[in-house]
Coordinates of C-alpha atoms in Angstrom, one line a residue:
Chain A
M76 CA 27.8 112.5 -177.2
R77 CA 29.2 112.3 -173.7
N78 CA 32.8 112.4 -172.4
V79 CA 33.3 109.5 -170.0
K80 CA 36.3 109.2 -167.5
L81 CA 37.3 105.9 -166.1
N82 CA 39.7 105.1 -163.1
V83 CA 41.5 101.9 -164.1
S84 CA 43.9 99.6 -162.2
Y85 CA 45.9 97.0 -164.0
E86 CA 48.7 94.4 -163.4
G87 CA 50.9 95.0 -166.5
T88 CA 52.8 91.6 -166.2
A89 CA 50.9 90.1 -169.2
Y90 CA 50.7 93.2 -171.4
S91 CA 52.8 95.0 -173.9
G92 CA 52.3 98.3 -172.1
F93 CA 49.3 100.8 -172.2
Q94 CA 49.4 102.1 -175.7
T95 CA 47.8 100.3 -178.7
Q96 CA 50.0 98.2 -180.8
P97 CA 49.4 96.1 -184.0
H98 CA 49.2 92.7 -182.1
R99 CA 46.6 94.2 -179.8
N100 CA 47.9 92.9 -176.4
T101 CA 47.8 96.2 -174.7
I102 CA 45.7 97.8 -171.8
Q103 CA 44.3 100.4 -174.3
D104 CA 43.3 97.5 -176.6
K105 CA 41.5 95.6 -173.9
L106 CA 39.6 98.8 -172.7
E107 CA 38.6 99.7 -176.2
E108 CA 37.4 96.0 -177.0
A109 CA 35.3 96.1 -173.8
I110 CA 33.8 99.5 -174.6
T111 CA 33.0 98.3 -178.2
A112 CA 31.4 95.1 -176.8
L113 CA 29.2 97.3 -174.5
T114 CA 28.2 100.0 -176.9
G115 CA 28.4 98.3 -180.3
R116 CA 30.8 101.2 -181.6
T117 CA 34.5 101.4 -182.1
V118 CA 36.0 103.9 -179.7
K119 CA 39.4 105.5 -179.1
V120 CA 40.5 105.7 -175.5
T121 CA 42.9 108.4 -174.3
G122 CA 45.1 107.7 -171.3
S123 CA 46.8 110.0 -168.8
G124 CA 50.1 108.6 -170.2
R125 CA 51.7 105.5 -171.5
T126 CA 53.0 102.9 -169.3
D127 CA 55.7 100.5 -170.6
A128 CA 55.3 96.8 -171.0
G129 CA 55.4 95.2 -167.6
V130 CA 54.5 98.4 -165.6
H131 CA 51.4 98.4 -163.5
A132 CA 48.8 101.1 -162.5
R133 CA 47.0 101.5 -159.3
A134 CA 45.2 104.6 -160.9
Q135 CA 45.5 105.1 -164.5
I136 CA 42.9 107.6 -165.9
V137 CA 41.4 107.4 -169.3
N138 CA 38.6 109.2 -171.2
F139 CA 36.7 108.5 -174.3
E140 CA 33.6 110.0 -176.2
T141 CA 30.5 107.9 -176.7
D142 CA 26.9 108.3 -177.7
S143 CA 25.9 105.3 -175.5
K144 CA 22.8 105.9 -173.3
I145 CA 24.2 103.4 -170.6
P146 CA 23.8 105.2 -167.2
I147 CA 27.1 106.3 -165.8
E148 CA 26.7 104.2 -162.5
R149 CA 26.5 101.0 -164.6
W150 CA 29.7 101.4 -166.5
C151 CA 32.0 100.2 -163.8
L152 CA 30.5 96.7 -163.3
A153 CA 29.6 96.4 -167.0
M154 CA 33.2 97.0 -168.0
N155 CA 34.6 94.6 -165.3
A156 CA 32.2 91.8 -166.6
R157 CA 34.1 92.3 -170.1
L158 CA 37.7 92.8 -169.0
P159 CA 40.4 90.3 -168.1
N160 CA 40.7 89.9 -164.3
D161 CA 44.1 91.7 -164.3
I162 CA 42.4 95.0 -165.4
V163 CA 39.7 96.5 -163.2
V164 CA 37.7 99.8 -163.6
Y165 CA 37.2 101.3 -160.2
A166 CA 35.1 104.4 -161.0
A167 CA 33.3 106.0 -163.9
E168 CA 32.1 109.6 -164.3
E169 CA 30.8 112.0 -167.0
V170 CA 33.1 114.9 -167.5
P171 CA 33.0 118.1 -169.5
F172 CA 34.1 117.9 -173.2
D173 CA 37.3 119.8 -172.4
F174 CA 38.5 117.1 -170.1
H175 CA 41.5 115.2 -171.7
A176 CA 43.0 112.5 -169.7
R177 CA 46.6 113.4 -170.7
R178 CA 46.4 117.2 -171.4
S179 CA 44.4 118.0 -168.3
A180 CA 46.5 116.2 -165.8
K181 CA 48.2 118.5 -163.3
R182 CA 50.3 116.0 -161.2
K183 CA 51.3 112.4 -161.6
T184 CA 52.7 110.1 -159.0
Y185 CA 54.7 106.9 -159.6
R186 CA 55.7 104.4 -157.1
Y187 CA 58.8 102.1 -157.5
A188 CA 58.9 99.1 -155.1
I189 CA 62.2 97.3 -154.3
R190 CA 62.7 94.4 -151.9
Y191 CA 66.2 93.7 -150.9
G192 CA 67.2 90.4 -149.3
R193 CA 68.9 87.1 -150.3
L194 CA 65.8 85.7 -152.1
P195 CA 62.8 87.2 -153.9
D196 CA 59.5 87.6 -152.1
L197 CA 57.1 85.2 -153.7
F198 CA 53.9 87.0 -153.1
T199 CA 54.9 90.5 -154.4
R200 CA 57.3 89.3 -157.1
R201 CA 55.1 90.7 -159.9
T202 CA 55.2 94.1 -158.6
T203 CA 58.4 94.4 -156.8
L204 CA 62.1 94.5 -157.9
H205 CA 64.2 91.9 -156.0
H206 CA 67.7 93.3 -155.1
P207 CA 70.0 90.7 -153.6
T208 CA 72.0 93.0 -151.3
P209 CA 71.1 95.7 -148.6
L210 CA 70.7 99.2 -149.7
N211 CA 71.7 102.4 -147.9
K212 CA 68.2 104.1 -147.6
E213 CA 69.5 107.3 -146.1
A214 CA 71.9 107.8 -149.1
M215 CA 69.0 107.0 -151.6
R216 CA 66.7 109.4 -149.7
Q217 CA 69.4 112.3 -150.0
A218 CA 69.9 111.7 -153.7
L219 CA 66.2 111.5 -154.5
A220 CA 65.5 114.8 -152.8
V221 CA 68.1 116.5 -155.2
L222 CA 65.7 115.9 -158.0
E223 CA 62.9 118.0 -156.5
G224 CA 62.2 121.2 -158.5
E225 CA 62.2 122.3 -162.2
H226 CA 65.2 120.8 -164.0
D227 CA 66.3 119.5 -167.3
F228 CA 66.1 115.8 -166.9
T229 CA 67.9 114.8 -170.1
S230 CA 70.3 112.6 -167.9
F231 CA 67.2 110.6 -166.9
C232 CA 65.5 110.3 -170.3
S233 CA 65.9 107.4 -172.7
I234 CA 67.9 108.3 -175.9
H235 CA 64.8 107.1 -177.8
S236 CA 62.6 109.9 -176.6
S237 CA 61.4 112.2 -179.2
V238 CA 60.0 115.1 -177.2
E239 CA 61.6 118.5 -177.6
S240 CA 61.9 119.8 -174.0
H241 CA 63.3 117.7 -171.3
V242 CA 62.4 120.3 -168.6
R243 CA 60.0 118.8 -166.1
T244 CA 59.1 119.7 -162.5
I245 CA 59.3 117.2 -159.6
F246 CA 56.9 118.4 -156.8
E247 CA 57.6 115.9 -154.2
T248 CA 59.7 112.8 -153.5
R249 CA 59.3 110.3 -150.7
L250 CA 61.2 107.1 -149.7
E251 CA 59.3 104.8 -147.4
T252 CA 60.4 101.6 -145.7
L253 CA 58.1 98.8 -144.9
V254 CA 58.1 96.0 -142.4
D255 CA 58.9 92.7 -144.4
D256 CA 57.0 89.7 -143.2
G257 CA 58.7 87.4 -145.4
M258 CA 61.0 84.5 -144.2
E259 CA 64.3 86.3 -144.0
D260 CA 63.7 88.0 -140.7
G261 CA 66.1 91.0 -140.2
Q262 CA 68.0 90.4 -143.4
A263 CA 65.5 91.8 -145.8
G264 CA 63.5 95.0 -146.4
V265 CA 61.1 96.8 -148.6
I266 CA 61.5 100.3 -150.1
H267 CA 58.8 102.2 -151.8
L268 CA 59.9 105.3 -153.8
Y269 CA 57.3 107.9 -154.7
I270 CA 57.9 110.5 -157.2
T271 CA 55.3 113.3 -158.1
G272 CA 55.8 115.6 -161.1
N273 CA 54.0 117.5 -163.6
G274 CA 55.1 115.1 -166.3
F275 CA 57.7 112.4 -166.9
L276 CA 60.1 111.6 -169.8
Y277 CA 60.4 108.2 -171.4
N278 CA 61.9 105.8 -168.9
M279 CA 62.5 108.7 -166.5
V280 CA 61.5 107.1 -163.2
R281 CA 63.2 103.9 -164.2
I282 CA 66.5 105.6 -164.9
I283 CA 66.2 107.6 -161.6
V284 CA 65.7 104.3 -159.7
G285 CA 68.5 102.6 -161.5
T286 CA 70.7 105.5 -160.5
L287 CA 69.4 105.4 -156.8
I288 CA 70.1 101.7 -156.6
E289 CA 73.8 102.3 -157.5
I290 CA 73.8 105.1 -154.8
G291 CA 72.1 102.7 -152.3
E292 CA 74.8 100.0 -153.1
G293 CA 77.5 102.5 -152.2
K294 CA 78.9 102.5 -155.9
R295 CA 78.1 106.2 -156.1
S296 CA 77.8 108.9 -153.4
P297 CA 74.5 110.8 -152.9
A298 CA 76.4 114.0 -153.8
E299 CA 76.9 112.6 -157.4
M300 CA 73.1 112.9 -158.1
Q301 CA 73.6 116.7 -158.7
H302 CA 76.4 116.2 -161.1
I303 CA 74.4 113.6 -163.0
L304 CA 71.6 116.1 -163.3
D305 CA 73.9 118.9 -164.5
A306 CA 75.6 116.8 -167.1
Q307 CA 72.3 116.5 -169.2
D308 CA 73.7 113.3 -170.6
R309 CA 72.0 109.9 -170.3
M310 CA 75.4 108.3 -170.1
A311 CA 76.0 110.0 -166.8
A312 CA 73.1 108.2 -165.1
G313 CA 72.8 104.6 -164.0
P314 CA 70.9 101.7 -165.8
T315 CA 67.1 101.6 -166.5
A316 CA 65.5 99.7 -163.6
E317 CA 63.3 96.8 -164.6
P318 CA 59.6 97.6 -165.5
H319 CA 57.9 95.3 -162.9
G320 CA 58.7 97.4 -159.8
L321 CA 57.0 100.5 -161.3
M322 CA 53.4 101.5 -160.8
L323 CA 51.4 104.6 -161.9
W324 CA 50.1 105.5 -158.4
D325 CA 47.9 108.6 -158.8
V326 CA 46.9 111.3 -161.3
V327 CA 45.5 114.6 -160.1
Y328 CA 43.5 117.0 -162.4
Chain B
M147 CA 72.5 59.3 -145.2
R148 CA 71.4 62.7 -143.9
N149 CA 68.1 64.1 -142.9
V150 CA 67.5 67.5 -144.5
K151 CA 64.9 70.1 -143.5
L152 CA 63.8 72.9 -146.0
N153 CA 61.8 76.0 -145.3
V154 CA 59.6 76.5 -148.4
S155 CA 57.2 79.2 -149.6
Y156 CA 54.9 78.8 -152.5
E157 CA 51.9 80.6 -154.2
G158 CA 49.4 77.7 -154.6
T159 CA 47.4 79.3 -157.4
A160 CA 48.7 76.9 -160.2
Y161 CA 48.9 73.8 -158.1
S162 CA 46.7 70.9 -157.1
G163 CA 47.8 71.3 -153.4
F164 CA 50.8 70.0 -151.6
Q165 CA 50.4 66.3 -151.6
T166 CA 51.6 64.2 -154.6
Q167 CA 49.0 63.0 -157.1
P168 CA 49.0 61.0 -160.3
H169 CA 49.1 63.9 -162.7
R170 CA 52.1 65.3 -160.7
N171 CA 51.1 69.0 -160.5
T172 CA 51.7 69.4 -156.8
I173 CA 54.2 71.2 -154.6
Q174 CA 55.5 67.8 -153.3
D175 CA 56.0 66.6 -156.9
K176 CA 57.9 69.8 -157.8
L177 CA 60.2 69.5 -154.8
E178 CA 60.9 65.8 -155.3
E179 CA 61.6 66.4 -159.1
A180 CA 64.1 69.2 -158.1
I181 CA 65.9 67.1 -155.5
T182 CA 66.1 64.2 -158.1
A183 CA 67.6 66.6 -160.6
L184 CA 70.2 67.6 -158.0
T185 CA 71.1 64.3 -156.5
G186 CA 70.3 61.7 -159.3
R187 CA 68.1 59.7 -156.9
T188 CA 64.4 59.5 -156.4
V189 CA 63.3 60.8 -153.0
K190 CA 60.1 61.0 -150.9
V191 CA 59.5 64.5 -149.2
T192 CA 57.4 64.7 -146.0
G193 CA 55.6 68.0 -145.4
S194 CA 54.4 69.5 -142.1
G195 CA 50.9 69.0 -143.4
R196 CA 48.9 69.1 -146.7
T197 CA 47.6 72.3 -148.2
D198 CA 44.6 72.2 -150.3
A199 CA 44.6 73.2 -154.2
G200 CA 45.0 76.9 -154.3
V201 CA 46.1 77.4 -150.7
H202 CA 49.6 79.2 -150.2
A203 CA 52.5 78.7 -147.8
R204 CA 54.6 81.5 -146.4
A205 CA 56.5 78.7 -144.4
Q206 CA 56.0 75.1 -145.1
I207 CA 58.5 72.7 -143.6
V208 CA 59.6 69.5 -145.3
N209 CA 62.2 66.9 -144.7
F210 CA 63.7 64.1 -146.6
E211 CA 66.6 61.6 -146.4
T212 CA 69.4 61.7 -148.9
D213 CA 73.0 60.3 -149.3
S214 CA 73.9 63.4 -151.3
K215 CA 77.2 65.0 -150.4
I216 CA 76.2 68.5 -151.5
P217 CA 77.1 70.9 -148.6
I218 CA 73.9 72.1 -146.8
E219 CA 74.6 75.7 -147.4
R220 CA 74.4 75.2 -151.2
W221 CA 70.9 73.4 -151.1
C222 CA 68.8 76.6 -151.1
L223 CA 70.2 78.2 -154.3
A224 CA 70.6 74.9 -156.0
M225 CA 66.9 74.0 -155.4
N226 CA 65.7 77.5 -156.4
A227 CA 67.5 77.2 -159.8
R228 CA 65.5 74.0 -160.5
L229 CA 62.0 75.1 -159.1
P230 CA 59.4 77.1 -160.8
N231 CA 59.4 80.7 -159.7
D232 CA 56.2 80.3 -157.6
I233 CA 58.0 77.9 -155.2
V234 CA 61.0 79.2 -153.2
V235 CA 63.3 77.3 -150.7
Y236 CA 64.3 79.9 -148.0
A237 CA 66.5 77.8 -145.8
A238 CA 68.0 74.3 -145.5
E239 CA 69.5 72.7 -142.5
E240 CA 70.7 69.2 -141.5
V241 CA 68.5 67.8 -138.7
P242 CA 68.7 64.6 -136.5
F243 CA 67.1 61.4 -138.0
D244 CA 64.3 61.6 -135.5
F245 CA 63.1 65.0 -137.0
H246 CA 59.8 64.4 -139.0
A247 CA 58.2 67.5 -140.6
R248 CA 54.6 66.4 -139.7
R249 CA 55.0 64.4 -136.4
S250 CA 57.5 66.7 -134.8
A251 CA 55.5 69.9 -135.3
K252 CA 54.3 71.5 -132.1
R253 CA 52.3 74.4 -133.3
K254 CA 51.1 75.6 -136.8
T255 CA 49.8 79.0 -137.7
Y256 CA 47.5 79.7 -140.7
R257 CA 46.5 83.2 -142.0
Y258 CA 43.3 83.9 -143.9
A259 CA 43.2 87.2 -145.8
I260 CA 39.9 88.9 -146.6
R261 CA 39.5 92.3 -148.5
Y262 CA 36.0 93.8 -148.3
G263 CA 34.9 96.4 -150.7
R264 CA 32.9 96.9 -153.8
L265 CA 35.6 95.5 -156.1
P266 CA 38.5 93.0 -155.8
D267 CA 42.0 94.4 -155.2
L268 CA 44.0 93.6 -158.3
F269 CA 47.4 93.3 -156.7
T270 CA 46.6 90.9 -153.9
R271 CA 43.8 88.9 -155.6
R272 CA 45.7 85.6 -155.7
T273 CA 46.1 85.5 -151.9
T274 CA 43.1 87.4 -150.6
L275 CA 39.3 86.6 -150.6
H276 CA 37.3 89.4 -152.0
H277 CA 34.1 90.0 -150.0
P278 CA 31.7 92.7 -151.6
T279 CA 30.2 94.1 -148.4
P280 CA 31.6 95.5 -145.2
L281 CA 32.2 93.1 -142.3
N282 CA 31.8 93.6 -138.6
K283 CA 35.3 93.0 -137.3
E284 CA 34.5 93.3 -133.6
A285 CA 31.8 90.5 -134.0
M286 CA 34.2 88.3 -135.8
R287 CA 37.0 88.9 -133.2
Q288 CA 34.5 87.8 -130.4
A289 CA 33.4 84.7 -132.2
L290 CA 37.1 83.7 -133.1
A291 CA 38.0 83.9 -129.5
V292 CA 35.4 81.3 -128.6
L293 CA 37.5 78.7 -130.4
E294 CA 40.6 79.0 -128.2
G295 CA 41.4 76.1 -126.1
E296 CA 40.9 72.3 -126.5
H297 CA 37.7 71.4 -128.2
D298 CA 36.1 68.8 -130.5
F299 CA 36.0 70.6 -133.8
T300 CA 33.7 68.3 -135.7
S301 CA 31.5 71.1 -136.7
F302 CA 34.5 72.6 -138.5
C303 CA 35.6 69.5 -140.2
S304 CA 34.9 68.3 -143.7
I305 CA 32.6 65.3 -143.8
H306 CA 35.3 63.7 -146.1
S307 CA 37.8 63.6 -143.2
S308 CA 38.9 60.1 -142.1
V309 CA 40.8 60.9 -138.9
E310 CA 39.5 59.4 -135.7
S311 CA 39.7 62.2 -133.2
H312 CA 38.4 65.6 -133.9
V313 CA 39.8 67.0 -130.7
R314 CA 42.3 69.8 -131.3
T315 CA 43.8 72.8 -129.3
I316 CA 43.8 76.3 -130.6
F317 CA 46.4 78.1 -128.7
E318 CA 45.9 81.5 -130.1
T319 CA 43.7 83.5 -132.6
R320 CA 44.1 87.1 -133.8
L321 CA 42.2 89.4 -136.1
E322 CA 44.2 92.2 -137.6
T323 CA 43.0 95.0 -139.8
L324 CA 45.2 96.7 -142.5
V325 CA 45.2 99.9 -144.1
D326 CA 43.9 99.4 -147.6
D327 CA 45.8 101.6 -150.2
G328 CA 43.5 100.5 -153.1
M329 CA 41.3 102.9 -155.0
E330 CA 38.1 102.7 -152.8
D331 CA 39.3 105.0 -149.9
G332 CA 37.2 104.6 -146.9
Q333 CA 34.9 101.9 -148.3
A334 CA 37.3 99.0 -148.2
G335 CA 39.3 97.2 -145.7
V336 CA 41.6 94.2 -145.2
I337 CA 41.2 91.6 -142.5
H338 CA 44.0 89.2 -141.6
L339 CA 42.8 86.2 -139.4
Y340 CA 45.6 84.2 -137.6
I341 CA 44.9 80.8 -136.0
T342 CA 47.5 78.9 -134.1
G343 CA 46.9 75.3 -133.1
N344 CA 48.6 71.9 -132.4
G345 CA 46.9 70.6 -135.5
F346 CA 44.1 71.2 -138.0
L347 CA 41.4 69.0 -139.4
Y348 CA 40.5 68.8 -143.1
N349 CA 39.1 72.2 -144.2
M350 CA 39.0 73.3 -140.5
V351 CA 40.4 76.9 -141.0
R352 CA 38.3 77.4 -144.3
I353 CA 35.1 76.4 -142.4
I354 CA 35.9 78.6 -139.4
V355 CA 36.5 81.5 -141.8
G356 CA 33.2 80.7 -143.8
T357 CA 31.3 80.9 -140.4
L358 CA 33.1 84.1 -139.3
I359 CA 32.2 85.8 -142.5
E360 CA 28.4 85.0 -141.9
I361 CA 28.9 86.4 -138.4
G362 CA 30.7 89.6 -139.8
E363 CA 27.8 90.0 -142.2
G364 CA 25.3 90.0 -139.3
K365 CA 23.5 86.8 -140.5
R366 CA 24.6 85.1 -137.2
S367 CA 25.5 86.6 -133.8
P368 CA 29.0 86.1 -132.3
A369 CA 27.2 84.1 -129.4
E370 CA 26.2 81.4 -132.0
M371 CA 29.8 80.3 -132.3
Q372 CA 29.6 78.5 -129.0
H373 CA 26.5 76.7 -130.1
I374 CA 28.0 75.6 -133.4
L375 CA 31.0 74.2 -131.6
D376 CA 28.8 72.4 -129.1
A377 CA 26.7 70.9 -131.9
Q378 CA 29.6 68.8 -133.1
D379 CA 27.8 68.8 -136.6
R380 CA 29.3 70.2 -139.8
M381 CA 25.7 71.3 -140.9
A382 CA 25.7 73.7 -137.9
A383 CA 28.7 75.8 -139.3
G384 CA 28.9 78.0 -142.3
P385 CA 30.3 77.3 -145.8
T386 CA 33.9 76.4 -146.5
A387 CA 35.7 79.7 -147.5
E388 CA 37.5 79.7 -150.8
P389 CA 41.1 78.3 -150.7
H390 CA 43.0 81.3 -152.2
G391 CA 42.7 83.4 -149.0
L392 CA 44.5 80.9 -146.9
M393 CA 48.2 80.7 -146.2
L394 CA 50.2 78.3 -144.0
W395 CA 52.0 81.1 -142.0
D396 CA 54.4 79.4 -139.6
V397 CA 55.3 75.9 -138.1
V398 CA 57.1 75.6 -134.8
Y399 CA 59.0 72.5 -133.7

């Protein structure tokens, strides 16, 4: 047996999320079907974490055990020949048996992309949230920084979460602005929010972003972020931002 | 009657090009159907030029005459409510009756996007050509510059073209390189080629790009570009590059 690690990108638009489901339209299902087609054996793939329906991954990491003799350098192209064109395997390597894509992960980074302007940008619409009015980036940046460190993130966790502890550590946050080369010169902009942590609760990044948008709109002040965190109450935070702006950006082991 | 000018962006992936065809799956058909739904009258839209099947537009310009009393500032949102989400009207204005989207155009710019690297980039795959090996950008830049000025572009014109004169003027060319934030760090890159001219022959930009790729691969030298141009023979140039990397970038009147 071997333990194989794959680096996978996907556009989540057409899928019901990462984790397998009965109707089998998930990223995990597509990966398992491709591996089975390659090796002739059923297999269970472990991901670094779930992504919700419509969420994308630049770098999802998965691992699985196989007794296949296929040389490791052939896995990448062999998998891509069997996967739909919105899922790509970028790298494959053989790893020790104690490597576990979820449990071994030390840091994960998510990116959330927002374009503000009167109209959506056609060419990034699948991976970027369109927000119709300007956003105060400096207020959003201040509020985002409040979340750095170890905190109880209950306020930013879906009430449907079943995990025991809501304590997580955010190592780093970053708000970048991009030049927009769409048609609304000077009236539109693109914001990329990066959040790196040791783990994330259910809907955590999307609720953080939903709250930051209210702060960017001026509906709440950046100073409120501390109160929302302290409240340890989902009702204190803003809405859950739409899934399609979110991308699993990087996983470090 | 009024003469209305619209600025339109579209992702061409799902369409059989700009110009109307019997099966009605073109950008022109979708625009005309939306205008008819709005005004209750059939209409004929004129574009600044045709784009082939699969080619995109950041800024296509169209005009049409209408007796509709709808205020000009309402056209944009009213059209977008009736168009599929891969076609967006960015601006509408009333123009003099002598404005003609094709005949009044002074300069047009096309952009062709190429990503080189082992694997395609998932998130730009609909608008960027994937080329599996590195390209010599400096050689491509030199060869591209040879095309500036007034020339007979027969070598870069589809043999299916029916226009009389193959003389066109290229005002400006530009090769830009972008930072690639995909998964193949250091092994991949993105090239954007911009070509501005007073008009373009059938498949002209795509044949120029197909030739530049052969130069970038080292199959031909940059000095050959002058010989290809002088030959006035389609057989002298390289293949027609795929449509999906091409985008009508800008039209100036």
